mmCIF file of C-alpha atoms in Angstrom:
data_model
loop_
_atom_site.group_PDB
_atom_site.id
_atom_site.type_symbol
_atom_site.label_atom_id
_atom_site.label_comp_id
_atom_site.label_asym_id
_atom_site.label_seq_id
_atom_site.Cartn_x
_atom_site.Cartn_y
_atom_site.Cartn_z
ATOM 1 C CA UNK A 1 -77.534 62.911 128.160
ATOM 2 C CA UNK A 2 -80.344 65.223 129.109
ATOM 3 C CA UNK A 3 -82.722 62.141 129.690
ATOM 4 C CA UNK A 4 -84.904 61.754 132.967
ATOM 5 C CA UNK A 5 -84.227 57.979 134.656
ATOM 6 C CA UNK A 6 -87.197 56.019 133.273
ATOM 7 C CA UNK A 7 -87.506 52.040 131.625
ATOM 8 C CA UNK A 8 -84.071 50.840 130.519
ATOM 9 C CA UNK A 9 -85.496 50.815 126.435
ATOM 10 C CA UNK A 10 -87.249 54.100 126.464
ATOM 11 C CA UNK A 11 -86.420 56.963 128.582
ATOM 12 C CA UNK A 12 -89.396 59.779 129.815
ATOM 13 C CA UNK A 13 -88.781 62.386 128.172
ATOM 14 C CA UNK A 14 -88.366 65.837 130.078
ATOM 15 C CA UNK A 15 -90.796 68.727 130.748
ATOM 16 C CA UNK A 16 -89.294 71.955 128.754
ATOM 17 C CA UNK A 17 -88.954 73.233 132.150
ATOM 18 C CA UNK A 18 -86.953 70.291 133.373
ATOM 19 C CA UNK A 19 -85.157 70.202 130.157
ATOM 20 C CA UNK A 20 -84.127 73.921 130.021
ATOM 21 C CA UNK A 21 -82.588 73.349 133.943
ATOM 22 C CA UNK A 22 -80.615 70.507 132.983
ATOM 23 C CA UNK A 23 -79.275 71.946 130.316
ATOM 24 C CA UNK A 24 -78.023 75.201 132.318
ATOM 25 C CA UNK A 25 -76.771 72.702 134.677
ATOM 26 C CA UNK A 26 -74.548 70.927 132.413
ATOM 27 C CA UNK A 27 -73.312 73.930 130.433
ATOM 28 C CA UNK A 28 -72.798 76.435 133.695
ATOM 29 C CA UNK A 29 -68.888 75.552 134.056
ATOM 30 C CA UNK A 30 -68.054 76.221 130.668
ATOM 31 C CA UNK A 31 -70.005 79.413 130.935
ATOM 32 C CA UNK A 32 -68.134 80.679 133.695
ATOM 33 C CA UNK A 33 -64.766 80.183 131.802
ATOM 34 C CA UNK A 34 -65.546 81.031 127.824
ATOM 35 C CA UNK A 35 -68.583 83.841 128.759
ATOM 36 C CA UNK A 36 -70.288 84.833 125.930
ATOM 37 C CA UNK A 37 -67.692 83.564 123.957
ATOM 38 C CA UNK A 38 -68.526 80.188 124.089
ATOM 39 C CA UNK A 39 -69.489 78.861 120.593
ATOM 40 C CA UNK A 40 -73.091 76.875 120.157
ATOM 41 C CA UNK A 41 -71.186 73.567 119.380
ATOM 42 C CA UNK A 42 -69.226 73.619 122.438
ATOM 43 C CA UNK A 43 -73.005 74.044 124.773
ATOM 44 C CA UNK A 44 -74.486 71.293 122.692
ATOM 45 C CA UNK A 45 -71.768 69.120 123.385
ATOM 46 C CA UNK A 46 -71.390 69.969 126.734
ATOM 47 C CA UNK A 47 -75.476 69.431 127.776
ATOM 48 C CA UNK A 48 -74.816 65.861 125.543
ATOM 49 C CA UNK A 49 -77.664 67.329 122.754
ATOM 50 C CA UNK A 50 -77.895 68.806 119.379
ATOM 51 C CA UNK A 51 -77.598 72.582 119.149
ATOM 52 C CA UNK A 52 -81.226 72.166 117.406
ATOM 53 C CA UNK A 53 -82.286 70.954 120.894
ATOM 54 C CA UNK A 54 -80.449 74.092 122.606
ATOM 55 C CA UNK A 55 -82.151 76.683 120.321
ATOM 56 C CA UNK A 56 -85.433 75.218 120.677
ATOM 57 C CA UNK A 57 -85.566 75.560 124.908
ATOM 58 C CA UNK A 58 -83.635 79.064 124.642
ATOM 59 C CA UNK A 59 -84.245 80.293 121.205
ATOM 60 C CA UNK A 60 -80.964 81.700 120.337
ATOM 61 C CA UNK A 61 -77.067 80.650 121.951
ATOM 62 C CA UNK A 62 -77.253 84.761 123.814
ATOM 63 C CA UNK A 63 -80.294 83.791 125.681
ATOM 64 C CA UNK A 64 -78.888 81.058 127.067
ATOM 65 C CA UNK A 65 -75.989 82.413 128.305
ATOM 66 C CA UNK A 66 -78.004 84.903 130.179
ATOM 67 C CA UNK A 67 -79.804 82.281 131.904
ATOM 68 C CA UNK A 68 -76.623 80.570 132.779
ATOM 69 C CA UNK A 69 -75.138 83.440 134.050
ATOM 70 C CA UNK A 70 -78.562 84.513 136.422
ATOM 71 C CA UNK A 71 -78.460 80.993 137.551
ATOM 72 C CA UNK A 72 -74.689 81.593 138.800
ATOM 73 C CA UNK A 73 -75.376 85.364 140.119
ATOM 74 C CA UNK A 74 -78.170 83.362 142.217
ATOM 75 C CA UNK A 75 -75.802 80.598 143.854
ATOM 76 C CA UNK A 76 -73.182 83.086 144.282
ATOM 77 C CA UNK A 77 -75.470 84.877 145.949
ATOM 78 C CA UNK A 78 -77.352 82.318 147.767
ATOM 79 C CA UNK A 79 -77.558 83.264 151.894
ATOM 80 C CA UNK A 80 -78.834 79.411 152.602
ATOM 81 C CA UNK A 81 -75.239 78.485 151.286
ATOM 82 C CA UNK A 82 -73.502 81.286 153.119
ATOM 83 C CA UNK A 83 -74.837 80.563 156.294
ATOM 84 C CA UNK A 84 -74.065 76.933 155.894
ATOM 85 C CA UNK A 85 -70.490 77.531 154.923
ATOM 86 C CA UNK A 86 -69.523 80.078 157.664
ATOM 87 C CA UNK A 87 -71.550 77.581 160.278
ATOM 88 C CA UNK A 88 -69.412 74.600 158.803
ATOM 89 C CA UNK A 89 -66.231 76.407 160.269
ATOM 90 C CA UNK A 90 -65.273 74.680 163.724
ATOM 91 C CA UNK A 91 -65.056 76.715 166.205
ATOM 92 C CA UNK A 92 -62.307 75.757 168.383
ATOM 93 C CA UNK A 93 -59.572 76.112 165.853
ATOM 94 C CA UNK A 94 -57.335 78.816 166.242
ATOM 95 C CA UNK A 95 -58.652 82.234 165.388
ATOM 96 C CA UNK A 96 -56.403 82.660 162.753
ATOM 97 C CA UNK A 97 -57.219 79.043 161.231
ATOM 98 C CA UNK A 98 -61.165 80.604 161.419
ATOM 99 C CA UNK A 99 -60.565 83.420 159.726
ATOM 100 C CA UNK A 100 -58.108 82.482 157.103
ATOM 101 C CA UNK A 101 -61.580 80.288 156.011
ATOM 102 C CA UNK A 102 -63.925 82.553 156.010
ATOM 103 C CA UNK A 103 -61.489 85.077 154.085
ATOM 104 C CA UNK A 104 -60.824 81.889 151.620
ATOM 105 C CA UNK A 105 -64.334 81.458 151.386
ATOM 106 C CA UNK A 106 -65.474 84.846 150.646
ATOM 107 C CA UNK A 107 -63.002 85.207 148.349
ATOM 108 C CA UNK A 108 -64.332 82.668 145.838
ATOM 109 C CA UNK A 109 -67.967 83.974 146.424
ATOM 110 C CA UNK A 110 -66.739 87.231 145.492
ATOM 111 C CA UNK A 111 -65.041 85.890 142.536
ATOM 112 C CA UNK A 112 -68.072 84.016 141.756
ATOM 113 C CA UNK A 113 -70.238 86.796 141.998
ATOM 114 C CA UNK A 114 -68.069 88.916 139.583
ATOM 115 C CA UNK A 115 -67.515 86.380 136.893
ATOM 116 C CA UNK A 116 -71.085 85.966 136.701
ATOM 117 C CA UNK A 117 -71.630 89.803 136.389
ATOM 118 C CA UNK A 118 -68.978 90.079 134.016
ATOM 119 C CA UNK A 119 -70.624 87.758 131.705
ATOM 120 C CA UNK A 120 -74.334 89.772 132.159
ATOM 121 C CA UNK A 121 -72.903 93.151 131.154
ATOM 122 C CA UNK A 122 -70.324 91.714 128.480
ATOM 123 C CA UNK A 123 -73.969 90.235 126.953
ATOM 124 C CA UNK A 124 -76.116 93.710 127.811
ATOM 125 C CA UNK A 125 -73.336 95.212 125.335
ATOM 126 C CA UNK A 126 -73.274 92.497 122.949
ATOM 127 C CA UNK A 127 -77.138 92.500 122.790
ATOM 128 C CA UNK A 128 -77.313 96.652 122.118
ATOM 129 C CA UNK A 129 -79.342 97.035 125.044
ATOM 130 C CA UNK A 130 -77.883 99.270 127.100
ATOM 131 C CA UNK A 131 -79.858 102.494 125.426
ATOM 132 C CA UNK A 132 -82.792 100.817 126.098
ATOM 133 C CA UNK A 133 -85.660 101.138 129.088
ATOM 134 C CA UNK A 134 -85.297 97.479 130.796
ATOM 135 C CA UNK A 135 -88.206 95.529 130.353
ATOM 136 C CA UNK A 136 -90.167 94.197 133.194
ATOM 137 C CA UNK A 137 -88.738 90.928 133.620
ATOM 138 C CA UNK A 138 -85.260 92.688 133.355
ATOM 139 C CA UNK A 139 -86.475 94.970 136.063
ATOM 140 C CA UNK A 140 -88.237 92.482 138.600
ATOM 141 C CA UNK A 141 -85.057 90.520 138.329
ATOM 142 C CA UNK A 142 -82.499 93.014 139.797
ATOM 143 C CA UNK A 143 -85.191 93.454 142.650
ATOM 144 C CA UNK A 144 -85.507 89.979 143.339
ATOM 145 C CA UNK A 145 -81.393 89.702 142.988
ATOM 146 C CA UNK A 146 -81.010 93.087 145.472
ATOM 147 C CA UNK A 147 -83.453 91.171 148.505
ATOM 148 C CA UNK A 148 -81.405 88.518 147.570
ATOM 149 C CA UNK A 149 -78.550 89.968 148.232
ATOM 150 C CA UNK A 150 -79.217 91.902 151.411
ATOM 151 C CA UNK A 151 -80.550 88.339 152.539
ATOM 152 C CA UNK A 152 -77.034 87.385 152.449
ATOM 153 C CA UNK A 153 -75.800 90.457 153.963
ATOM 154 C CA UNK A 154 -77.521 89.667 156.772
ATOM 155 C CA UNK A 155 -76.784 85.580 156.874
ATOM 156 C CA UNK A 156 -72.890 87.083 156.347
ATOM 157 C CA UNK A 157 -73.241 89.207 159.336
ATOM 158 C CA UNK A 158 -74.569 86.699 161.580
ATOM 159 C CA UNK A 159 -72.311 84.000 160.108
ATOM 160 C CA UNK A 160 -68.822 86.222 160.828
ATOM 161 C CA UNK A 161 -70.493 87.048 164.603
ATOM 162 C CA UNK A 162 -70.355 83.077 165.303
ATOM 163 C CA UNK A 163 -66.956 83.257 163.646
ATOM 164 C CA UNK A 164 -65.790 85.634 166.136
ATOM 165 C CA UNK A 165 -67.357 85.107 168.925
ATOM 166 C CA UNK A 166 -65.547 82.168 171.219
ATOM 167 C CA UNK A 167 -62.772 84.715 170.926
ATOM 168 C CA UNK A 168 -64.573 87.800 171.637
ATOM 169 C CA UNK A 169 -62.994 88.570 174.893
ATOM 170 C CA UNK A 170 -60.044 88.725 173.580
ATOM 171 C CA UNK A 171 -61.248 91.382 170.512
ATOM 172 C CA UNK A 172 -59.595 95.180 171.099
ATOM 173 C CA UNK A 173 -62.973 96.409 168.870
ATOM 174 C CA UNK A 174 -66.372 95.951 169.334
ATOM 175 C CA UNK A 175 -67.279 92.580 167.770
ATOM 176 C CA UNK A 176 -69.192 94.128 164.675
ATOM 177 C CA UNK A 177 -66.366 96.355 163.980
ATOM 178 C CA UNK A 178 -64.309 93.446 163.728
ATOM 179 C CA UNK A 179 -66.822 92.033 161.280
ATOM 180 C CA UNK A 180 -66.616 94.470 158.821
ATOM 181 C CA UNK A 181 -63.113 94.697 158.980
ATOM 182 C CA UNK A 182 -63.071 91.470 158.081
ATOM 183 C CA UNK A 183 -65.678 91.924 155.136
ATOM 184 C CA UNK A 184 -63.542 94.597 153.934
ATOM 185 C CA UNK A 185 -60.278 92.944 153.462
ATOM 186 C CA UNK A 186 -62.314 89.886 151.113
ATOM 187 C CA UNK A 187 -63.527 93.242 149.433
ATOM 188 C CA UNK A 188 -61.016 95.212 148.627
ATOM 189 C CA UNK A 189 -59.249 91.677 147.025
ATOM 190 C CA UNK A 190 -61.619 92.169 144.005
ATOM 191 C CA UNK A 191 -62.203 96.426 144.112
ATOM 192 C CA UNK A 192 -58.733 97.289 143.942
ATOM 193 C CA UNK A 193 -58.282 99.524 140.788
ATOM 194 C CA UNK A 194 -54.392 99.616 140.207
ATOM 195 C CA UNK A 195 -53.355 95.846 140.967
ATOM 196 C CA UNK A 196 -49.977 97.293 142.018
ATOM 197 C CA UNK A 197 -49.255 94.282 143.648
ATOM 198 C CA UNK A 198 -50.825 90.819 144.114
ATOM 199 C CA UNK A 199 -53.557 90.248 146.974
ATOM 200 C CA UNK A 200 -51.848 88.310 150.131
ATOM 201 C CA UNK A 201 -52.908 84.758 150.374
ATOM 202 C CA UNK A 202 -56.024 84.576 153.161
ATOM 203 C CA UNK A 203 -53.207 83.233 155.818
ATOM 204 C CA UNK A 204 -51.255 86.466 155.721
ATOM 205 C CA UNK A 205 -54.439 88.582 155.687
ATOM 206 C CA UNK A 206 -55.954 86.696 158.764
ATOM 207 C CA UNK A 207 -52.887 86.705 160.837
ATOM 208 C CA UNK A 208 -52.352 90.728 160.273
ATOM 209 C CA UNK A 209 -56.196 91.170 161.451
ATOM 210 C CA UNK A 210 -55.424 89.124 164.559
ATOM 211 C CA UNK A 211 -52.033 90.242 165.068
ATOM 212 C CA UNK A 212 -51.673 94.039 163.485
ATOM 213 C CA UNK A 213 -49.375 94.994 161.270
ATOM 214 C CA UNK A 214 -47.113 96.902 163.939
ATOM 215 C CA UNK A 215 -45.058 94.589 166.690
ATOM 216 C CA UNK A 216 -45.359 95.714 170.680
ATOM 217 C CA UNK A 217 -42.273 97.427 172.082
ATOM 218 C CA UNK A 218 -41.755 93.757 173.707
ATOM 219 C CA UNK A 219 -41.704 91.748 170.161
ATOM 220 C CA UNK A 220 -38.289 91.266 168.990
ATOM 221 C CA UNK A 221 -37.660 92.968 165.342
ATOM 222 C CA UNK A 222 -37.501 90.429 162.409
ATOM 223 C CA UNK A 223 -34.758 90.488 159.646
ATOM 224 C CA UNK A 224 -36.440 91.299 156.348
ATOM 225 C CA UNK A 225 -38.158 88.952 154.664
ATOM 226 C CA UNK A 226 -35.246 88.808 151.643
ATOM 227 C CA UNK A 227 -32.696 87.941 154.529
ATOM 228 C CA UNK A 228 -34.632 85.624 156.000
ATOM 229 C CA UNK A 229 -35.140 83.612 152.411
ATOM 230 C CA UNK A 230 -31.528 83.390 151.964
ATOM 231 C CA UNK A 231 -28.844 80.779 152.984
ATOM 232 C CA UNK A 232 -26.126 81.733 155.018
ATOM 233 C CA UNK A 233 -23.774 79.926 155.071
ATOM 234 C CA UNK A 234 -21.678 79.117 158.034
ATOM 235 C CA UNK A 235 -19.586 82.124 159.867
ATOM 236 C CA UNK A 236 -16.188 80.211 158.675
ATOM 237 C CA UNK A 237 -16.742 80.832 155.311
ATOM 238 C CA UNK A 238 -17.575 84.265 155.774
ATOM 239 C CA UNK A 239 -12.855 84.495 156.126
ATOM 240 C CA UNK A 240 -11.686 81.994 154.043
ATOM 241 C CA UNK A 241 -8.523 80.874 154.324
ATOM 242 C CA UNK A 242 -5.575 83.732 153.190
ATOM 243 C CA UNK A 243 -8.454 86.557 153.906
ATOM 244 C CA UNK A 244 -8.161 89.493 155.427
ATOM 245 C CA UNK A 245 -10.334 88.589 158.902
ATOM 246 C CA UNK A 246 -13.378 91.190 158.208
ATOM 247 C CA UNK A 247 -13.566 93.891 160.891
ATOM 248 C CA UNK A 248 -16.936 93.728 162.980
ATOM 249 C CA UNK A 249 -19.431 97.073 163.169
ATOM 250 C CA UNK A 250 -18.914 98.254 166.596
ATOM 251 C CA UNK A 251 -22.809 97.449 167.297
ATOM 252 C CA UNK A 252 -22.159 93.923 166.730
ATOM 253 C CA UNK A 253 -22.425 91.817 169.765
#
């Protein structure tokens, strides 16, 4: 319920500011999977209030939903919680084990960040407002959302340098190169236009930036990966009894 801890027979009630938050709070999941979509009963019941309550603090079940979705757009896009997330990652694991975070990481921001615009232009169509000038609060909040933005730019920079650098003398590119190689492979995971083929889990991704994708003349060649899955069973049963014994390719050893 949507009531502030007060005496145990009468709670205090909340501020329509304070009210309005919790509400977004409790409704934000169910947001993020239904999107506009969501019906006024299922917001009511998950805030714990009567849809009365829900169209007094936001006037109509649309404006709501935009709120809820600016909220997400702003933790997606929060740079306090980026820098604190790529900090959190210890840095004497393995590189690999380093980046495979940070690429799991900024993988679900990314997602975040598009669900959350997904629902904001799914509701600018809904609402008929895309033939019309923005209005001012519309306008002042895509500035506030850009410095926002470019404030996590830069905490994502610096973040992916402390990533890097106990391994930076062993880097064959200058360290910020290696940054925004590494931004653009949890990119391209969400701007890929033909989905030919699913995105490779953050493991595969962060061993091929470490490793390359082409072995040294030294590195032994691997069987493909189809052979590799299978079971072979033993040579003997390769001839079974009564068979003609199977000639060998004059390559084989």
């Amino acid at each position: 319920m949507l009531a502030a801890p007060g005496a145990s027979r009468r709670a205090t009630p909340l501020s329509p500011d304070d009210r309005r938050s919790a509400i977004i709070e409790a409704v934000l999941p169910l947001v993020g999977e239904f999107g506009v979509d969501v019906t006024s009963r299922e917001l009511a019941d998950a805030a714990g209030v009567a849809e009365g309550t829900l169209f007094r603090a936001f006037g109509d079940k649309l404006t709501l939903v935009g709120a809820v979705a600016v909220e997400g757009l702003h933790r997606a896009s929060g740079p306090v919680e980026t820098r604190a997330e790529l900090a959190a990652i210890d840095r004497e694991a393995p590189l690999e084990e380093r980046l495979e975070r940070v690429i799991e990481l900024g993988r679900r921001r990314m997602s975040d960040v598009v669900r959350w615009m997904t629902v904001l232009r799914v509701l600018h169509h809904r609402t008929g407002a895309r033939d019309m000038v923005p209005p001012d609060h519309v306008q002042e909040f895509r500035a506030q959302l850009a410095e926002q933005r470019e404030r996590q730019r830069e905490a994502t920079v610096a973040g992916l340098v402390g990533v890097l650098q106990p391994d930076e003398h062993r880097l064959r590119v200058p360290i910020e190169v290696a940054v925004a190689l590494l931004e653009a492979s949890i990119a391209g995971t969400h701007a890929r236009v033909d989905h030919l083929l699913p995105a490779p889990s953050p493991r595969v991704v962060a061993d091929a930036l470490v490793h390359g994708i082409a072995r040294t003349a030294e590195e032994p060649a691997e069987p493909p990966a189809d052979e590799k899955s299978q079971d072979r069973e033993p040579a003997a049963t390769e001839n079974p009894p009564g068979a003609t014994p199977r000639t060998p390719h004059p390559q084989e050893p």
